[in-house]
Amino acid sequence: EPWRSAFLPQVWVGNDDLGLAWFAESDQYWSPLDDQMLEVSATGDTVTMRANIIRQPLTIAEPVTITFGLMATPVKPVPSGDPFYYRFGGPRNASNLWDAEQSVMIHVESLVYPGAGNLDPHQGTLEFWLSAAGAEGGALREIVSIIGAGGSVKLTLNHGARNMTLTASAGDQQQSVVAGEIEIPTDAFAHVAITWGERTELYVDGVRRGAAEGPLPGAQQMAAAPEKLKLVFGCTHSYKGYTWVDVDELRVSNTVRYAGDSFELPAAPFEPDANTLLLDHLDDRFRPDGEDAETRAEVVSGQSDELGGVPSLGCKFVAGKFNSGLRIAMKPPRWSVEILRDEWGANAYNLWSWMDGEQQQRWGWPLPLFTDPGKVDLPRMNQAFAQAGVRTSTYMAYVGIGAPTRWSGQFGYEWRREPVSSQPNEPPKGHYFLDCCGNARGYRDYLAAGTKWLLEDQGFDGCYTDGNAHVYPCKNTHHGCGYYDDQGILHATWPIFGTREYLKRMYKIIHAKRPDGYLVNHVSYDLFIPTMSFTDVYYTGEHEHYEDLLKCRVRWQGTQWGIWPILLGGDSHCYEARSDALDLRSAARRRSLAAGALRSQRHAAQDRESLEDL
């Protein structure tokens, strides 16, 4: 059946390989303004698109201009033979990228003991022997945690910075002990002890390194639900975190064993006494399978029918302080950029925020350009990526600016869309998006100059915009949008050419500075070809459903557009629908996979297997 519509700024007709976009900024002088202004109809193998501009008598008293355009797609050739021409990857713990030398290989290894009867949250001592297990580097290693209902205690080691942090928290309550100049040997063992009761203290090699007053936050709640209490060495999360340590001679007591500034270190394996709740020499020699193989603790409560602790799959028994100990690690740490390149096959990385968290809390989102990144050494980070062969970009523009800021105070009236379009986006308190229009010349200059600043001053290879290729109706006459009809009513127009102009400028700046650089434009719900044509890769599909096969075929395959698509998560930012649609899409259109940057059934199956593992 024929398709008819009121005015739209773009209509595209096409097939799986090519198409034609018609577009116009304004319906001024169209007559009449009704639901039959645009039409697409088919007769046999011929498809006809009509823009019905004049369909009834129109009196023109003076010269008028009616502007429209045609653009063929694909707008550029999509490189063939490699469905992942832009392989975007990133470490899960992105905070470690502030120092590109941080090693962030994901280790999800652990040794877990049930806490019922083995821990007293009100008072006690946890002690063990600890080694850095031959691994240098500054990645934040999870050492040991006590986790319960309503509270937790976590000890971490930053080996490169030579400090340990002990954090006890329950809701808004938090205790923190930071100990600097800590020597945890890589080829020997240090004694670590944590005591809690009227105060919490941390000892390393018999010397008190820090203390916090008061009982553990959440002690009452944790003690009230012993079935939810557990002791975890290594990673507490089932699929993210980092650890690389050897531990030996674990003992938990129901009393504070150490006080004062120092004590004499134990010279032999621990012996059980009346105050010992849990004692494990870790002298076993089995191969952990992550499920049934338990250590044979000398003292254990037995309240959970356990024999000892359960080491995860990647752990192994090694030489310890006394006899054997347990290595809680799987692979050695490496630079994050090497992981991106070698383990994940990435050749591109997008940094979502180039400010540290404290600055971002102050400035809000989107981040204002030309602002000192503060603690973040972006040139150094980007140099490390470049040496590893990974190109970098950063989120640098939303189709609007943050308000209230000095940017919105000075330029808001000129740059904003009208009627005013905004949405709350805290923090900071009272912050919101003020949506801007592509016809505002100052806004275009701001983004073009910001692109140059990010490449020249900060060392990026490309830029990422969020929604900037969309074209929204605007009536702001200060920058040339809108028109008045014969009755004096103000109508909206669509800033197609202004938006296209600043994205073209950004594209040309990037490719002039970095021949292998790229402009990423994130769009959902439509593709606006006149503004998208200066795009290397587009992110799409966010907040959308993937089960619609026609949408998959038309919108998310690159051949007919000439632009690389990368699919984001669906409505709930989850992956179930995406995995299903990938299978269906593969069956529906296998021949376009190489050109459309879409995963094959093999990759989709791997995704499902990984999700099942998680």
Coordinates of C-alpha atoms in Angstrom, one line a residue:
E1 CA 0.0 0.0 0.0
P2 CA 1.2 3.6 -0.6
W3 CA 2.8 5.3 2.4
R4 CA 1.7 9.0 3.0
S5 CA 2.8 11.4 5.6
A6 CA 2.8 15.0 6.8
F7 CA 6.1 16.9 6.4
L8 CA 9.2 15.2 7.6
P9 CA 12.8 16.5 7.2
Q10 CA 13.9 13.3 5.5
V11 CA 12.5 10.3 3.6
W12 CA 14.8 7.5 2.6
V13 CA 13.9 4.7 0.2
G14 CA 16.3 1.9 -0.6
N15 CA 17.1 -1.8 -0.5
D16 CA 19.9 -3.9 1.2
D17 CA 22.6 -2.3 -1.0
L18 CA 21.7 1.3 -1.8
G19 CA 19.1 4.0 -1.5
L20 CA 18.1 7.6 -2.0
A21 CA 17.4 10.2 0.7
W22 CA 15.2 13.3 0.1
F23 CA 15.4 16.0 2.7
A24 CA 14.3 19.6 3.4
E25 CA 14.6 22.0 6.2
S26 CA 11.3 23.7 5.9
D27 CA 7.7 23.3 4.8
Q28 CA 7.3 27.0 4.2
Y29 CA 5.2 27.7 1.0
W30 CA 4.0 24.0 0.8
S31 CA 0.3 23.9 0.2
P32 CA -1.6 22.4 1.8
L33 CA 0.0 21.3 5.1
D34 CA -1.7 18.0 5.5
D35 CA -1.1 14.3 5.7
Q36 CA -0.3 13.8 2.0
M37 CA 2.7 16.0 1.7
L38 CA 5.1 13.0 1.2
E39 CA 4.3 9.8 -0.5
V40 CA 6.1 6.5 -1.4
S41 CA 4.3 4.0 -3.7
A42 CA 5.3 0.9 -5.7
T43 CA 4.2 -0.2 -9.2
G44 CA 5.7 -3.5 -10.1
D45 CA 9.5 -3.2 -9.7
T46 CA 9.4 0.6 -9.6
V47 CA 9.2 2.6 -6.4
T48 CA 8.3 6.3 -6.6
M49 CA 8.9 8.9 -3.9
R50 CA 6.9 12.1 -4.2
A51 CA 7.2 15.4 -2.4
N52 CA 3.8 17.0 -3.0
I53 CA 4.9 20.6 -2.5
I54 CA 2.0 22.4 -4.3
R55 CA -1.3 20.6 -4.7
Q56 CA -3.8 23.5 -4.5
P57 CA -3.9 27.1 -5.9
L58 CA -1.3 29.3 -4.2
T59 CA -0.9 33.0 -4.7
I60 CA 2.7 34.2 -4.6
A61 CA 3.0 37.9 -4.2
E62 CA 6.8 38.0 -4.2
P63 CA 9.7 35.7 -5.1
V64 CA 10.0 32.7 -2.7
T65 CA 12.6 30.0 -2.3
I66 CA 11.8 26.4 -1.7
T67 CA 14.9 24.3 -0.8
F68 CA 15.3 20.5 -0.8
G69 CA 18.1 18.1 -1.4
L70 CA 18.8 14.5 -2.7
M71 CA 21.6 12.3 -1.4
A72 CA 22.4 8.8 -2.7
T73 CA 23.5 6.1 -0.3
P74 CA 25.9 4.6 0.5
V75 CA 27.6 7.9 1.2
K76 CA 31.0 6.3 1.1
P77 CA 32.4 2.8 0.5
V78 CA 32.3 0.5 3.4
P79 CA 35.6 -1.4 3.6
S80 CA 34.9 -5.0 2.8
G81 CA 36.4 -8.2 4.2
D82 CA 36.6 -7.1 7.8
P83 CA 33.3 -6.9 9.7
F84 CA 35.1 -5.3 12.7
Y85 CA 37.1 -2.5 11.0
Y86 CA 36.7 -0.5 14.2
R87 CA 37.2 -2.8 17.1
F88 CA 36.3 -0.8 20.2
G89 CA 37.4 -2.3 23.5
G90 CA 38.0 -1.1 27.0
P91 CA 39.1 -2.3 30.4
R92 CA 36.3 -3.0 32.9
N93 CA 38.0 -0.9 35.5
A94 CA 38.5 2.3 33.5
S95 CA 39.7 4.2 36.5
N96 CA 43.1 2.5 36.1
L97 CA 43.4 4.2 32.7
W98 CA 44.3 7.6 34.3
D99 CA 47.8 6.0 34.5
A100 CA 48.2 4.1 31.3
E101 CA 50.9 1.9 33.0
Q102 CA 48.3 0.5 35.4
S103 CA 47.8 -3.2 34.8
V104 CA 44.2 -4.1 34.7
M105 CA 44.0 -7.8 33.5
I106 CA 40.8 -9.2 34.9
H107 CA 41.4 -11.8 37.6
V108 CA 38.3 -13.2 39.3
E109 CA 40.1 -15.7 41.5
S110 CA 39.1 -16.1 45.1
L111 CA 39.2 -18.3 48.2
V112 CA 35.9 -18.3 50.0
Y113 CA 35.0 -19.5 53.6
P114 CA 31.5 -19.4 55.1
G115 CA 31.4 -17.0 58.0
A116 CA 28.9 -18.7 60.2
G117 CA 30.8 -19.7 63.4
N118 CA 34.1 -18.7 61.7
L119 CA 33.8 -15.0 62.3
D120 CA 32.6 -12.7 65.1
P121 CA 31.8 -9.2 63.7
H122 CA 31.8 -7.7 67.2
Q123 CA 35.4 -8.6 68.1
G124 CA 38.2 -10.5 66.6
T125 CA 41.5 -10.9 64.7
L126 CA 42.1 -12.0 61.1
E127 CA 45.8 -12.8 60.3
F128 CA 47.7 -14.4 57.5
W129 CA 50.9 -14.4 55.6
L130 CA 50.9 -12.5 52.3
S131 CA 53.2 -12.3 49.3
A132 CA 52.9 -10.2 46.1
A133 CA 53.7 -13.5 44.3
G134 CA 56.5 -12.2 42.1
A135 CA 54.3 -9.6 40.3
E136 CA 55.3 -6.0 40.3
G137 CA 52.9 -3.3 39.2
G138 CA 50.5 -0.9 40.6
A139 CA 47.1 -2.5 39.9
L140 CA 44.8 -2.4 42.9
R141 CA 44.8 -6.0 44.3
E142 CA 41.9 -7.2 46.3
I143 CA 43.4 -9.0 49.3
V144 CA 40.7 -10.1 51.7
S145 CA 37.1 -9.1 52.6
I146 CA 34.5 -9.9 55.2
I147 CA 31.1 -9.6 53.7
G148 CA 27.8 -9.8 55.6
A149 CA 24.2 -8.5 55.6
G150 CA 24.4 -4.7 55.9
G151 CA 28.2 -4.4 56.2
S152 CA 31.6 -5.3 54.8
V153 CA 35.3 -5.0 55.5
K154 CA 37.8 -4.9 52.6
L155 CA 41.6 -4.8 52.5
T156 CA 43.3 -3.8 49.2
L157 CA 46.9 -3.5 48.2
N158 CA 48.3 -1.0 45.6
H159 CA 51.7 -2.6 45.2
G160 CA 53.1 0.1 42.9
A161 CA 52.1 2.9 45.2
R162 CA 53.2 0.8 48.2
N163 CA 50.0 1.3 50.3
M164 CA 47.2 -0.7 51.7
T165 CA 43.7 0.5 52.4
L166 CA 41.3 -1.1 54.9
T167 CA 37.7 0.0 54.5
A168 CA 34.8 -1.0 56.7
S169 CA 31.4 0.3 55.6
A170 CA 27.7 -0.1 56.3
G171 CA 25.3 2.2 54.4
D172 CA 26.4 5.8 55.1
Q173 CA 28.8 4.7 57.9
Q174 CA 32.4 4.1 56.9
Q175 CA 35.8 3.6 58.5
S176 CA 39.0 3.9 56.5
V177 CA 42.6 3.1 57.3
V178 CA 45.3 3.9 54.8
A179 CA 48.8 2.7 55.4
G180 CA 51.6 4.0 53.3
E181 CA 55.2 2.9 52.6
I182 CA 54.1 -0.8 52.9
E183 CA 56.6 -3.4 51.9
I184 CA 54.9 -6.6 50.7
P185 CA 57.6 -8.7 49.2
T186 CA 57.3 -10.3 45.8
D187 CA 59.5 -13.3 46.7
A188 CA 58.8 -13.7 50.4
F189 CA 55.9 -13.3 52.9
A190 CA 54.8 -10.5 55.2
H191 CA 52.5 -11.0 58.2
V192 CA 49.2 -9.1 58.0
A193 CA 46.8 -8.8 60.9
I194 CA 43.5 -6.9 61.2
T195 CA 41.9 -6.5 64.7
W196 CA 38.5 -5.1 65.5
G197 CA 36.5 -4.5 68.7
E198 CA 36.5 -1.1 70.4
R199 CA 38.7 0.1 67.5
T200 CA 40.0 -1.3 64.2
E201 CA 43.7 -1.7 63.6
L202 CA 45.9 -2.8 60.8
Y203 CA 49.3 -4.4 61.4
V204 CA 52.0 -5.4 58.8
D205 CA 55.0 -7.4 59.9
G206 CA 54.2 -6.8 63.5
V207 CA 54.0 -3.0 63.2
R208 CA 50.7 -1.0 63.6
R209 CA 50.2 0.9 60.4
G210 CA 46.9 2.5 61.1
A211 CA 43.8 2.6 63.2
A212 CA 40.1 3.8 63.3
E213 CA 38.1 4.4 66.4
G214 CA 34.8 2.5 67.1
P215 CA 33.4 -0.9 66.3
L216 CA 33.0 -2.2 62.8
P217 CA 30.1 -0.4 61.0
G218 CA 27.3 -2.8 60.5
A219 CA 28.6 -5.3 63.1
Q220 CA 25.2 -5.8 64.6
Q221 CA 23.5 -6.5 61.2
M222 CA 26.3 -8.9 60.1
A223 CA 26.2 -10.8 63.4
A224 CA 22.4 -11.1 63.2
A225 CA 22.6 -12.9 59.9
P226 CA 25.5 -15.4 60.2
E227 CA 24.2 -17.4 57.2
K228 CA 25.0 -14.4 55.0
L229 CA 28.5 -13.9 56.4
K230 CA 31.6 -15.0 54.4
L231 CA 35.3 -14.5 54.3
V232 CA 36.8 -13.9 50.8
F233 CA 40.4 -13.8 49.9
G234 CA 40.9 -12.2 46.4
C235 CA 38.0 -11.0 44.2
T236 CA 34.6 -10.6 45.8
H237 CA 32.8 -10.1 42.5
S238 CA 32.1 -13.1 40.3
Y239 CA 33.2 -11.5 37.0
K240 CA 35.2 -8.4 37.7
G241 CA 38.2 -7.5 39.9
Y242 CA 41.9 -8.0 40.1
T243 CA 44.2 -10.0 42.5
W244 CA 47.6 -11.6 42.3
V245 CA 48.7 -12.8 45.7
D246 CA 50.0 -15.8 47.7
V247 CA 48.5 -16.4 51.1
D248 CA 49.5 -18.9 53.9
E249 CA 48.6 -19.7 57.5
L250 CA 45.1 -18.2 57.8
R251 CA 43.8 -17.7 61.4
V252 CA 40.6 -16.0 62.6
S253 CA 40.1 -15.5 66.4
N254 CA 37.3 -14.2 68.5
T255 CA 39.5 -11.9 70.5
V256 CA 41.9 -9.0 69.8
R257 CA 45.2 -10.8 69.8
Y258 CA 47.5 -7.8 69.2
A259 CA 47.6 -4.3 70.7
G260 CA 50.1 -1.5 71.0
D261 CA 52.6 -0.2 68.4
S262 CA 54.2 -3.6 67.6
F263 CA 54.4 -7.3 68.5
E264 CA 56.8 -10.2 67.9
L265 CA 56.0 -12.1 64.7
P266 CA 55.0 -15.7 64.9
A267 CA 58.0 -17.9 64.1
A268 CA 56.1 -21.1 63.3
P269 CA 52.7 -22.3 61.9
F270 CA 49.8 -21.2 64.1
E271 CA 48.6 -23.5 66.8
P272 CA 44.9 -23.7 67.7
D273 CA 43.7 -22.4 71.1
A274 CA 40.5 -21.6 72.9
N275 CA 40.1 -18.4 70.9
T276 CA 40.6 -19.9 67.5
L277 CA 37.5 -19.9 65.3
L278 CA 39.2 -20.8 62.0
L279 CA 42.6 -22.1 61.2
D280 CA 43.8 -23.2 57.8
H281 CA 47.5 -24.0 57.1
L282 CA 46.7 -24.3 53.3
D283 CA 48.9 -27.3 53.0
D284 CA 46.7 -29.1 50.6
R285 CA 47.9 -30.3 47.1
F286 CA 44.7 -30.8 45.1
R287 CA 43.8 -28.9 41.8
P288 CA 41.0 -26.5 42.6
D289 CA 37.9 -27.0 40.4
G290 CA 35.9 -24.0 41.7
E291 CA 33.1 -26.2 43.1
D292 CA 33.7 -29.2 45.3
A293 CA 37.4 -29.1 46.2
E294 CA 37.8 -27.7 49.7
T295 CA 40.8 -27.1 51.8
R296 CA 41.2 -29.2 55.0
A297 CA 41.2 -26.5 57.7
E298 CA 42.5 -27.6 61.1
V299 CA 39.8 -25.6 62.9
V300 CA 36.5 -24.8 61.3
S301 CA 33.0 -24.3 62.8
G302 CA 31.2 -26.8 60.6
Q303 CA 28.0 -24.8 60.9
S304 CA 27.8 -24.8 57.1
D305 CA 29.0 -28.4 56.7
E306 CA 32.2 -27.1 55.2
L307 CA 35.7 -28.7 55.5
G308 CA 37.5 -25.4 54.8
G309 CA 37.6 -22.8 52.1
V310 CA 36.7 -23.2 48.4
P311 CA 39.5 -21.9 46.0
S312 CA 38.3 -20.9 42.5
L313 CA 39.4 -22.5 39.3
G314 CA 42.5 -20.5 38.6
C315 CA 44.1 -20.9 42.1
K316 CA 46.9 -23.3 42.8
F317 CA 49.0 -24.4 45.7
V318 CA 52.6 -23.1 45.8
A319 CA 55.5 -22.9 48.3
G320 CA 54.3 -20.8 51.3
K321 CA 55.7 -19.3 54.4
F322 CA 55.5 -22.6 56.1
N323 CA 55.1 -25.6 53.8
S324 CA 52.6 -24.7 51.1
G325 CA 50.3 -21.8 50.5
L326 CA 47.7 -20.8 47.9
R327 CA 48.3 -18.6 44.9
I328 CA 45.1 -16.6 44.2
A329 CA 45.8 -15.5 40.6
M330 CA 45.4 -16.7 37.0
K331 CA 47.5 -14.7 34.7
P332 CA 50.3 -12.1 35.3
P333 CA 49.3 -8.4 35.2
R334 CA 49.9 -6.5 32.0
W335 CA 49.4 -3.0 30.7
S336 CA 45.8 -2.2 29.9
V337 CA 46.7 -1.2 26.4
E338 CA 48.3 -4.5 25.7
I339 CA 45.2 -6.3 27.0
L340 CA 43.0 -4.3 24.6
R341 CA 45.2 -5.1 21.7
D342 CA 46.3 -8.7 22.3
E343 CA 43.5 -10.2 24.4
W344 CA 40.5 -8.4 23.1
G345 CA 41.7 -7.6 19.6
A346 CA 40.8 -3.9 19.9
N347 CA 42.3 -1.2 17.7
A348 CA 40.2 1.6 19.1
Y349 CA 39.2 2.8 22.5
N350 CA 36.6 5.4 23.6
L351 CA 37.2 7.2 27.0
W352 CA 33.7 8.1 28.3
S353 CA 34.9 10.8 30.6
W354 CA 38.2 12.7 30.4
M355 CA 37.8 14.4 33.8
D356 CA 38.3 12.7 37.1
G357 CA 35.2 12.0 39.2
E358 CA 35.5 15.0 41.5
Q359 CA 35.6 17.4 38.5
Q360 CA 32.7 15.7 36.8
Q361 CA 30.7 16.0 40.0
R362 CA 31.3 19.7 39.9
W363 CA 30.8 20.4 36.2
G364 CA 28.0 17.9 35.5
W365 CA 27.4 16.3 32.1
P366 CA 28.2 16.8 29.3
L367 CA 31.7 17.9 30.2
P368 CA 32.5 21.5 29.1
L369 CA 35.3 21.7 26.6
F370 CA 38.5 23.7 27.2
T371 CA 38.5 22.7 30.9
D372 CA 41.7 21.4 32.5
P373 CA 41.4 17.6 32.9
G374 CA 43.0 18.0 36.3
K375 CA 44.5 14.8 37.7
V376 CA 44.1 13.0 34.3
D377 CA 47.3 12.9 32.2
L378 CA 45.6 12.5 28.9
P379 CA 48.6 13.1 26.6
R380 CA 50.5 10.4 28.5
M381 CA 47.6 8.0 28.3
N382 CA 47.1 8.5 24.6
Q383 CA 50.8 8.1 23.9
A384 CA 50.8 4.7 25.6
F385 CA 47.7 3.7 23.5
A386 CA 49.5 4.9 20.3
Q387 CA 52.6 2.8 21.1
A388 CA 50.3 -0.2 21.5
G389 CA 48.6 0.5 18.1
V390 CA 45.2 1.4 19.7
R391 CA 43.5 4.6 18.5
T392 CA 41.6 6.7 21.1
S393 CA 38.6 8.9 21.1
T394 CA 36.5 10.5 23.9
Y395 CA 33.0 11.5 24.6
M396 CA 33.2 15.3 23.9
A397 CA 29.8 16.5 22.9
Y398 CA 26.1 16.0 23.6
V399 CA 23.5 17.7 21.5
G400 CA 23.4 20.4 24.1
I401 CA 25.4 22.0 27.0
G402 CA 25.2 21.7 30.7
A403 CA 23.4 24.4 32.7
P404 CA 23.6 26.4 34.7
T405 CA 27.2 27.1 33.8
R406 CA 29.1 30.1 32.5
W407 CA 28.7 28.5 29.0
S408 CA 24.9 28.5 29.3
G409 CA 24.9 31.9 30.9
Q410 CA 26.8 33.5 28.1
F411 CA 25.5 31.6 25.1
G412 CA 22.3 29.8 26.1
Y413 CA 19.9 32.2 24.5
E414 CA 21.8 32.1 21.2
W415 CA 22.6 28.3 21.1
R416 CA 19.4 26.7 22.6
R417 CA 16.6 25.2 20.7
E418 CA 13.2 26.8 21.0
P419 CA 10.7 25.8 22.4
V420 CA 13.3 25.3 25.1
S421 CA 14.3 21.6 25.4
S422 CA 16.0 20.4 28.6
Q423 CA 16.1 17.6 31.1
P424 CA 17.4 17.3 34.7
N425 CA 20.8 15.6 34.9
E426 CA 22.2 15.8 38.5
P427 CA 24.8 16.0 40.0
P428 CA 25.6 18.8 40.7
K429 CA 22.3 19.7 42.2
G430 CA 20.1 21.7 39.9
H431 CA 22.1 20.7 36.8
Y432 CA 20.3 20.0 33.5
F433 CA 20.9 19.6 29.8
L434 CA 20.1 22.6 27.7
D435 CA 19.6 21.3 24.2
C436 CA 21.3 23.2 21.4
C437 CA 20.7 23.8 17.7
G438 CA 23.0 23.2 14.8
N439 CA 22.2 26.5 13.3
A440 CA 23.8 28.4 16.1
R441 CA 27.1 29.5 14.7
G442 CA 28.8 29.9 18.1
Y443 CA 27.8 26.3 19.0
R444 CA 29.3 25.1 15.8
D445 CA 32.6 27.0 16.4
Y446 CA 32.7 25.7 19.9
L447 CA 32.6 22.1 18.8
A448 CA 35.0 22.5 16.0
A449 CA 37.5 24.3 18.2
G450 CA 36.9 21.7 20.9
T451 CA 37.8 18.9 18.4
K452 CA 41.0 20.6 17.6
W453 CA 41.9 21.1 21.3
L454 CA 41.3 17.4 22.1
L455 CA 43.5 16.2 19.2
E456 CA 46.3 18.8 19.5
D457 CA 46.5 19.4 23.2
Q458 CA 45.3 16.1 24.7
G459 CA 46.5 13.7 22.0
F460 CA 43.2 11.9 21.0
D461 CA 42.8 10.4 17.5
G462 CA 39.1 11.0 17.3
C463 CA 35.9 12.3 19.0
Y464 CA 32.6 10.9 20.0
T465 CA 29.3 12.9 19.9
D466 CA 26.1 11.8 21.5
G467 CA 23.0 12.6 19.4
N468 CA 24.6 15.5 17.6
A469 CA 23.8 14.1 14.1
H470 CA 20.1 14.2 15.0
V471 CA 18.2 17.2 13.6
Y472 CA 15.4 18.5 15.8
P473 CA 12.8 21.2 15.0
C474 CA 13.6 24.7 16.2
K475 CA 12.0 28.1 16.3
N476 CA 14.9 30.2 17.6
T477 CA 15.0 33.1 15.2
H478 CA 18.2 34.5 16.8
H479 CA 20.2 32.0 14.8
G480 CA 18.0 31.7 11.8
C481 CA 15.5 29.0 12.6
G482 CA 11.7 29.1 12.2
Y483 CA 9.4 31.1 9.8
Y484 CA 6.2 33.1 10.1
D485 CA 3.2 32.2 7.9
D486 CA 0.7 34.7 6.5
Q487 CA -1.2 34.7 9.8
G488 CA 1.9 35.6 11.8
I489 CA 2.3 32.1 13.4
L490 CA 5.8 31.0 14.0
H491 CA 6.6 27.5 12.6
A492 CA 9.7 25.3 13.3
T493 CA 12.4 24.5 10.7
W494 CA 15.0 21.7 10.8
P495 CA 18.7 22.8 10.9
I496 CA 20.0 20.2 8.4
F497 CA 22.7 22.3 6.7
G498 CA 24.0 23.9 9.9
T499 CA 24.3 20.5 11.6
R500 CA 25.9 19.0 8.6
E501 CA 28.4 21.9 8.5
Y502 CA 29.8 21.5 12.0
L503 CA 30.0 17.7 11.7
K504 CA 31.8 18.1 8.4
R505 CA 34.2 20.6 10.1
M506 CA 34.9 18.1 12.9
Y507 CA 35.4 15.3 10.4
K508 CA 37.9 17.3 8.4
I509 CA 39.8 18.5 11.5
I510 CA 40.2 14.9 12.7
H511 CA 41.3 13.5 9.4
A512 CA 43.7 16.4 8.7
K513 CA 45.4 15.8 12.1
R514 CA 45.1 12.0 12.2
P515 CA 44.8 10.2 8.8
D516 CA 43.6 7.1 10.8
G517 CA 41.5 9.1 13.1
Y518 CA 37.7 8.8 13.3
L519 CA 34.5 10.6 14.1
V520 CA 32.0 8.6 16.1
N521 CA 28.4 9.8 16.0
H522 CA 25.9 8.1 18.4
V523 CA 22.4 8.1 17.1
S524 CA 19.3 6.0 18.0
Y525 CA 15.9 5.7 16.3
D526 CA 16.9 7.1 12.9
L527 CA 19.7 7.8 10.5
F528 CA 19.8 11.3 9.0
I529 CA 21.9 10.9 5.9
P530 CA 22.8 14.6 5.2
T531 CA 24.3 15.0 8.7
M532 CA 25.6 11.4 9.1
S533 CA 27.6 11.4 5.8
F534 CA 30.7 12.8 7.6
T535 CA 30.8 9.9 10.0
D536 CA 33.3 7.0 10.3
V537 CA 31.4 4.8 12.7
Y538 CA 28.1 5.3 14.4
Y539 CA 26.8 3.9 17.7
T540 CA 23.1 3.0 17.5
G541 CA 20.4 0.9 19.1
E542 CA 20.6 2.3 22.6
H543 CA 17.2 2.1 24.4
E544 CA 15.8 0.2 21.4
H545 CA 14.4 -3.4 21.0
Y546 CA 16.4 -5.8 18.9
E547 CA 13.7 -8.3 18.1
D548 CA 12.4 -6.2 15.1
L549 CA 14.0 -7.9 12.1
L550 CA 13.0 -5.3 9.7
K551 CA 14.6 -2.6 11.9
C552 CA 17.7 -4.8 12.0
R553 CA 17.8 -5.1 8.3
V554 CA 17.1 -1.5 7.4
R555 CA 18.8 0.5 10.2
W556 CA 21.7 -1.6 11.5
Q557 CA 23.5 -2.9 8.5
G558 CA 26.1 -0.7 7.0
T559 CA 26.1 -1.6 3.3
Q560 CA 23.1 0.6 2.2
W561 CA 24.4 3.5 4.3
G562 CA 28.1 3.4 3.8
I563 CA 28.8 4.0 7.6
W564 CA 30.0 1.5 10.1
P565 CA 27.4 0.5 12.8
I566 CA 28.2 -0.6 16.3
L567 CA 25.2 -1.8 18.3
L568 CA 24.7 -0.8 21.9
G569 CA 22.4 -2.3 24.5
G570 CA 18.7 -2.4 24.3
D571 CA 16.0 -0.7 26.5
S572 CA 17.3 -2.1 29.7
H573 CA 21.0 -1.9 28.7
C574 CA 21.0 -5.7 28.7
Y575 CA 22.1 -8.3 26.1
E576 CA 19.4 -10.9 25.8
A577 CA 17.5 -9.3 22.9
R578 CA 20.8 -8.4 21.2
S579 CA 22.0 -12.0 21.2
D580 CA 18.6 -13.3 19.9
A581 CA 18.5 -10.7 17.1
L582 CA 22.1 -11.4 16.1
D583 CA 21.2 -15.0 15.4
L584 CA 18.0 -14.0 13.5
R585 CA 19.8 -11.3 11.6
S586 CA 22.6 -13.7 10.6
A587 CA 20.0 -16.1 9.1
A588 CA 18.1 -13.3 7.4
R589 CA 21.1 -11.6 5.8
R590 CA 24.4 -13.5 5.9
R591 CA 25.8 -11.9 2.8
S592 CA 25.9 -8.4 4.4
L593 CA 27.9 -9.4 7.6
A594 CA 31.3 -8.5 6.2
A595 CA 30.2 -5.0 5.2
G596 CA 27.9 -4.2 8.1
A597 CA 30.2 -4.7 11.1
L598 CA 27.8 -7.2 12.6
R599 CA 28.8 -10.3 14.5
S600 CA 28.4 -13.8 12.9
Q601 CA 26.5 -16.6 14.5
R602 CA 29.7 -17.9 15.9
H603 CA 30.3 -14.7 17.8
A604 CA 26.7 -14.6 19.0
A605 CA 27.1 -18.1 20.3
Q606 CA 30.3 -17.1 22.1
D607 CA 28.4 -14.2 23.6
R608 CA 25.7 -16.6 24.9
E609 CA 28.2 -19.0 26.3
S610 CA 30.0 -16.2 28.1
L611 CA 26.7 -15.0 29.6
E612 CA 25.9 -18.5 30.7
D613 CA 29.3 -18.7 32.4
L614 CA 28.7 -15.4 34.2

